[in-house]
Short mmCIF file of C-alpha atoms in Angstrom, two decimals:
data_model
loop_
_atom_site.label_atom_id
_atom_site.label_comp_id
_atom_site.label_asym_id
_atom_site.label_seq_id
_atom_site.Cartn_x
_atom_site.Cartn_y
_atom_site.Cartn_z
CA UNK A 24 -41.89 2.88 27.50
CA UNK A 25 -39.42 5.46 27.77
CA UNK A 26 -37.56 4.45 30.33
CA UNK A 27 -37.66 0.78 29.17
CA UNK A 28 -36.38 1.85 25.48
CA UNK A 29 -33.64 3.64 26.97
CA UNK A 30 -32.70 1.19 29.36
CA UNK A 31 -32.67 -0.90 26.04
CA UNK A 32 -30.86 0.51 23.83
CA UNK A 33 -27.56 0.55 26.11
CA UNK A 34 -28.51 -3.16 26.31
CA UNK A 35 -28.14 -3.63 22.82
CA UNK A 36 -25.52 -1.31 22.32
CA UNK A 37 -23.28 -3.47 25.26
CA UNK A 38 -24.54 -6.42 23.19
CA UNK A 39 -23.25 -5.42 19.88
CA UNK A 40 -19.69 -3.77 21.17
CA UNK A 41 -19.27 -7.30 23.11
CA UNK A 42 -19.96 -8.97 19.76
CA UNK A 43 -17.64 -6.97 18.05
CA UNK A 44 -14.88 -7.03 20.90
CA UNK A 45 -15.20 -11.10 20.50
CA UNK A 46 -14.93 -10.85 16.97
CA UNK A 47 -11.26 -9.07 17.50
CA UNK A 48 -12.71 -5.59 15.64
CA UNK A 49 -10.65 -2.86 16.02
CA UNK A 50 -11.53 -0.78 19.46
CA UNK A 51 -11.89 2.37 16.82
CA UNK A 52 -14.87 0.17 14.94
CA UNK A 53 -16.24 -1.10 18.22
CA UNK A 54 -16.86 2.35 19.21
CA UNK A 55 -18.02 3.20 15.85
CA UNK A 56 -20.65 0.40 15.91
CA UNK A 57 -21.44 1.14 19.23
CA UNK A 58 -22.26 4.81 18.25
CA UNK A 59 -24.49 4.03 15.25
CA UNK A 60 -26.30 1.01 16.82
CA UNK A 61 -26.87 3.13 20.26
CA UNK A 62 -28.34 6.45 17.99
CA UNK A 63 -30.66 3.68 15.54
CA UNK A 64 -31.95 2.19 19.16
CA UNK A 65 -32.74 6.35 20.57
CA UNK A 66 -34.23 6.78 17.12
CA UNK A 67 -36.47 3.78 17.41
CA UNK A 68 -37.20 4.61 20.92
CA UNK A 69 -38.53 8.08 19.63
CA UNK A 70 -40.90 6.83 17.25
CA UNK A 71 -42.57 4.23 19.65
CA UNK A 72 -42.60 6.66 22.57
CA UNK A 73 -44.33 8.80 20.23
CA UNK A 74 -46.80 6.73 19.21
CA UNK A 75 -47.75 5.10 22.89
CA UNK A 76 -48.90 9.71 23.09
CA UNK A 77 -51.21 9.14 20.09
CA UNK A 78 -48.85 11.11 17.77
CA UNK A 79 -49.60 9.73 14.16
CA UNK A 80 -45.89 8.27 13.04
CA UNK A 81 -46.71 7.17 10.02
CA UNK A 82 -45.87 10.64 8.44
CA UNK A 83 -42.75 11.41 11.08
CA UNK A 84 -41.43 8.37 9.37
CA UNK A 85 -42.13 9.10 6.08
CA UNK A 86 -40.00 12.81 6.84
CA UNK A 87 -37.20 10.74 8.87
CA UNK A 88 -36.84 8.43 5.54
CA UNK A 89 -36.82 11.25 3.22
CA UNK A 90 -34.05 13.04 5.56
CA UNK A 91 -31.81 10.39 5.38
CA UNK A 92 -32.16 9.51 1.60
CA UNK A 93 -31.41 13.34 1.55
CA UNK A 94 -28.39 13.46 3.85
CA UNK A 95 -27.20 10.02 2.13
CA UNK A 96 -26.74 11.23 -1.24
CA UNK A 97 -25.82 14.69 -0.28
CA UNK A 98 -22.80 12.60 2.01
CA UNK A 99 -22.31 9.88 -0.60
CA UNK A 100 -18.80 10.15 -1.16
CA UNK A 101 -18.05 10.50 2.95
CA UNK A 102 -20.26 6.90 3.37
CA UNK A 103 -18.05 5.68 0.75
CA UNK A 104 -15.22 6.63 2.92
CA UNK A 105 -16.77 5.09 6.12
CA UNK A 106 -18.08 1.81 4.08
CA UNK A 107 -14.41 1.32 3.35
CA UNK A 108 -12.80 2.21 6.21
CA UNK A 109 -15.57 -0.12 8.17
CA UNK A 110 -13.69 -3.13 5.31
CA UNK A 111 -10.02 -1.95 6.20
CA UNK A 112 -10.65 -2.38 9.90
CA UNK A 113 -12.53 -5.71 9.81
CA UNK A 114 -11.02 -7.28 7.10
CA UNK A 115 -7.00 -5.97 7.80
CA UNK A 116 -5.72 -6.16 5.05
CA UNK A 117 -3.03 -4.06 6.50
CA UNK A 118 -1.92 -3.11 9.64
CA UNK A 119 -0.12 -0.39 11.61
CA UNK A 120 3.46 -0.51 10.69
CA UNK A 121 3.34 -2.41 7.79
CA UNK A 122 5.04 -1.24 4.61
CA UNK A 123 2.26 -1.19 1.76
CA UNK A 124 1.78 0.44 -1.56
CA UNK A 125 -2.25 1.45 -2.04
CA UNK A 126 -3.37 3.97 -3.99
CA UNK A 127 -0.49 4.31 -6.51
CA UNK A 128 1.26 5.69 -3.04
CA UNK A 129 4.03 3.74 -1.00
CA UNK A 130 5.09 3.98 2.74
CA UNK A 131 4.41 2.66 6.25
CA UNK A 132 0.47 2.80 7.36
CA UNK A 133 0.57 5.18 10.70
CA UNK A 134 -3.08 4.99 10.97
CA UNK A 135 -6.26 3.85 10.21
CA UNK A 136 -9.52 6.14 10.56
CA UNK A 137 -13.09 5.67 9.81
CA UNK A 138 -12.72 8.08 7.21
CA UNK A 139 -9.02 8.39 5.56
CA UNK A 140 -5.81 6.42 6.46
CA UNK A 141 -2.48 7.93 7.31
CA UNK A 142 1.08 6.11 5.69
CA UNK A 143 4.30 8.06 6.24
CA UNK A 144 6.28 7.44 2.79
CA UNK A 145 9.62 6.80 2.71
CA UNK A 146 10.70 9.96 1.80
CA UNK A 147 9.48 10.88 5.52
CA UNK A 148 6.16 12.81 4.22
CA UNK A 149 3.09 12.11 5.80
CA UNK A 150 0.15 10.88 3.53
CA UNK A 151 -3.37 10.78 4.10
CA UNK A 152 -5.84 8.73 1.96
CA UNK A 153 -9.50 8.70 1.50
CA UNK A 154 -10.01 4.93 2.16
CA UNK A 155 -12.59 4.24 -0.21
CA UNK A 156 -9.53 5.31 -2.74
CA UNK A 157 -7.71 2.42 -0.99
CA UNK A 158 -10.51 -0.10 -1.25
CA UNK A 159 -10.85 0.89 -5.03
CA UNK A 160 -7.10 0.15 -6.48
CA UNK A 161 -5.07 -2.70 -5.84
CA UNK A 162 -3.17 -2.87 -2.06
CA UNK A 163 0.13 -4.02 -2.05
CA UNK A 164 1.75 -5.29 1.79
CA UNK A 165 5.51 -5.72 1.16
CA UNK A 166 5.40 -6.89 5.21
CA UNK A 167 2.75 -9.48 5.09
CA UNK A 168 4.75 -12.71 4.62
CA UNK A 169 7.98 -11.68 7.04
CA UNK A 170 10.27 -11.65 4.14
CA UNK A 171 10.90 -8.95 1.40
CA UNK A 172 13.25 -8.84 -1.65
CA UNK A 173 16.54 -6.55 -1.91
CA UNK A 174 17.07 -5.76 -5.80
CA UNK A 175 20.58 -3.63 -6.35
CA UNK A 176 21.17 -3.26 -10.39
CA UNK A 177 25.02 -3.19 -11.06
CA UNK A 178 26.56 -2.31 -14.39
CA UNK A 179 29.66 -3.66 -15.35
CA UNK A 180 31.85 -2.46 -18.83
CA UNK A 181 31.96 -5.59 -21.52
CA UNK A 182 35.35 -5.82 -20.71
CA UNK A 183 34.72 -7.36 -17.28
CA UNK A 184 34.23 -11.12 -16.22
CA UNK A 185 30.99 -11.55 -15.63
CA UNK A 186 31.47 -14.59 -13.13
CA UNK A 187 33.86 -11.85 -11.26
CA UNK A 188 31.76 -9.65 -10.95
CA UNK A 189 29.17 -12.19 -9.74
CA UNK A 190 30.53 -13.42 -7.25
CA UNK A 191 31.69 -9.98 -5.80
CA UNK A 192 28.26 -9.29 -5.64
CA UNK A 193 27.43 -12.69 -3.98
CA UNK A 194 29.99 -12.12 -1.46
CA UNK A 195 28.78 -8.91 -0.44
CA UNK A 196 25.19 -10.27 -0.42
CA UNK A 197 26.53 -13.25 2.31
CA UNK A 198 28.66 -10.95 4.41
CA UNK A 199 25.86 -8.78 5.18
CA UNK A 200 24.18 -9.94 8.82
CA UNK A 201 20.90 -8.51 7.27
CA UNK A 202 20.31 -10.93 4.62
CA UNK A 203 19.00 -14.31 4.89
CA UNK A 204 20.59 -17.87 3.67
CA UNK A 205 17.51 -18.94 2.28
CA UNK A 206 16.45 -17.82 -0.41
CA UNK A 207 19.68 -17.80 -1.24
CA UNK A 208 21.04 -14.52 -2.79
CA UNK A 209 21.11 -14.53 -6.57
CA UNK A 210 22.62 -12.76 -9.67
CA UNK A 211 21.36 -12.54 -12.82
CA UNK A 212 21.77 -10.66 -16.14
CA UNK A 213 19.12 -8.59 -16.64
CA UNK A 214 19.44 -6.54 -19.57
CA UNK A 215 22.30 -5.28 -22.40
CA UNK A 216 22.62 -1.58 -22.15
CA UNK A 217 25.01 0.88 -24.80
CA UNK A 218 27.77 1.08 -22.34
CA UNK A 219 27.19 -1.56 -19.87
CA UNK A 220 26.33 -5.18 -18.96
CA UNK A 221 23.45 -4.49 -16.44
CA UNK A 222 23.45 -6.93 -13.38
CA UNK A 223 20.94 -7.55 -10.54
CA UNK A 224 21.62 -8.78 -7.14
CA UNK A 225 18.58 -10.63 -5.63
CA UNK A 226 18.58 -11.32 -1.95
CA UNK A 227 16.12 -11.87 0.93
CA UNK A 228 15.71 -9.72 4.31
CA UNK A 229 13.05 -10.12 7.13
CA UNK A 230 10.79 -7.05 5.96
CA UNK A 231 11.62 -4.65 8.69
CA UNK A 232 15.65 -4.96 7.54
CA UNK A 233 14.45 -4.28 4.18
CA UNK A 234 15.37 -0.15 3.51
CA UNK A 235 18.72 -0.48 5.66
CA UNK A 236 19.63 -3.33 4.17
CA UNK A 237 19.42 -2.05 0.23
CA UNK A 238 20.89 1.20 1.17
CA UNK A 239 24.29 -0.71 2.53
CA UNK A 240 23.97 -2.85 -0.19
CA UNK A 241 24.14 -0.53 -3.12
CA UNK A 242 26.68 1.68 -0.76
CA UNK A 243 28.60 -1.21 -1.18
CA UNK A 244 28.43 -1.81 -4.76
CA UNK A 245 29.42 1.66 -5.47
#
């Protein structure tokens, strides 16, 4: 029985990786799968092994199930974690290189783990999140759909002609290689200030442009 549980449980363990390989998981949750399923298997192994000896189970399982409802609530929050990283991986809402905002925290995702998730902002600091934090707030993927917004606010005195100054934005917006014909760029009033008729320049980048792109922009504004 032994040798046959054993033999087994790596059976079912290849079985459930191959499933999850198929189902293009993550290699990190394939091996995490194949960890849990492969201990559950030894566990079950144990008990039945057991049992063939004339060991009474009943009350071994009774102590097994009391152990984990023990070890679950004393490692609630760090199943949380797991649970959500398990969702993150799976369900990819983000990916490796893609410029999010989770959390109330912005950058580019470095990592993913089991347990936390690692996004270097753009102020170059590395920032590591529990995930269950991540799967608890709204997630925000500025990469998803290949194209991302440039907003540059302008003010111009009252004095100035605001079709001027519009299309000195616009032709800033079109000379740059960086932006993209369409959408086509835009300006548009966007407020009255004390001093100042505030202006924004709208224009489109492929997502990966997108921090270069505002930084020449609004170098070239000024």
């Amino acid at each position: 029985v032994l040798l046959l549980g054993l033999w087994l449980a790596r059976a079912v363990t290849r079985m459930a990786a191959g499933a999850a390989t198929r189902a293009k998981f993550d290699n990190m949750l394939v091996d995490f799968l194949g960890r849990v399923v492969y201990a559950a298997a030894l566990v079950i192994v144990f008990v039945t092994v057991l049992a063939q000896l004339g060991v009474q189970t009943t009350s071994l399982l009774a102590v097994i199930g009391a152990a984990g409802l023990a070890i679950g609530l004393a490692l609630q929050g760090s199943l949380a974690n797991i649970a959500a990283g398990i969702m993150l991986i799976a369900l990819r809402p983000f990916k490796v290189g893609d410029a999010v905002e989770v959390a109330g925290q912005s950058g580019v995702v470095q990592q993913v783990r089991v347990f936390q998730t690692v996004i270097r902002s753009f102020s170059n600091h590395e920032i590591i999140l529990p995930n269950s934090q991540i799967t608890s707030s709204p997630i925000i993927n500025f990469t998803a759909l290949g194209q991302r917004r440039v907003e540059v606010n302008v003010g111009i005195s009252y004095d100035a002609d605001i079709r001027d100054a519009r299309e000195v934005l616009l032709a800033l917006a079109k000379a740059h290689d960086k932006v993209l014909a369409e959408p086509a760029p835009s300006v548009v009033v966007n407020g009255l200030g004390d001093n100042s008729v505030d202006l924004t320049l709208r224009a489109f980048v492929d997502a990966p442009d997108w921090a270069g792109t505002r930084s020449d922009l609004i170098e070239a504004t000024h």
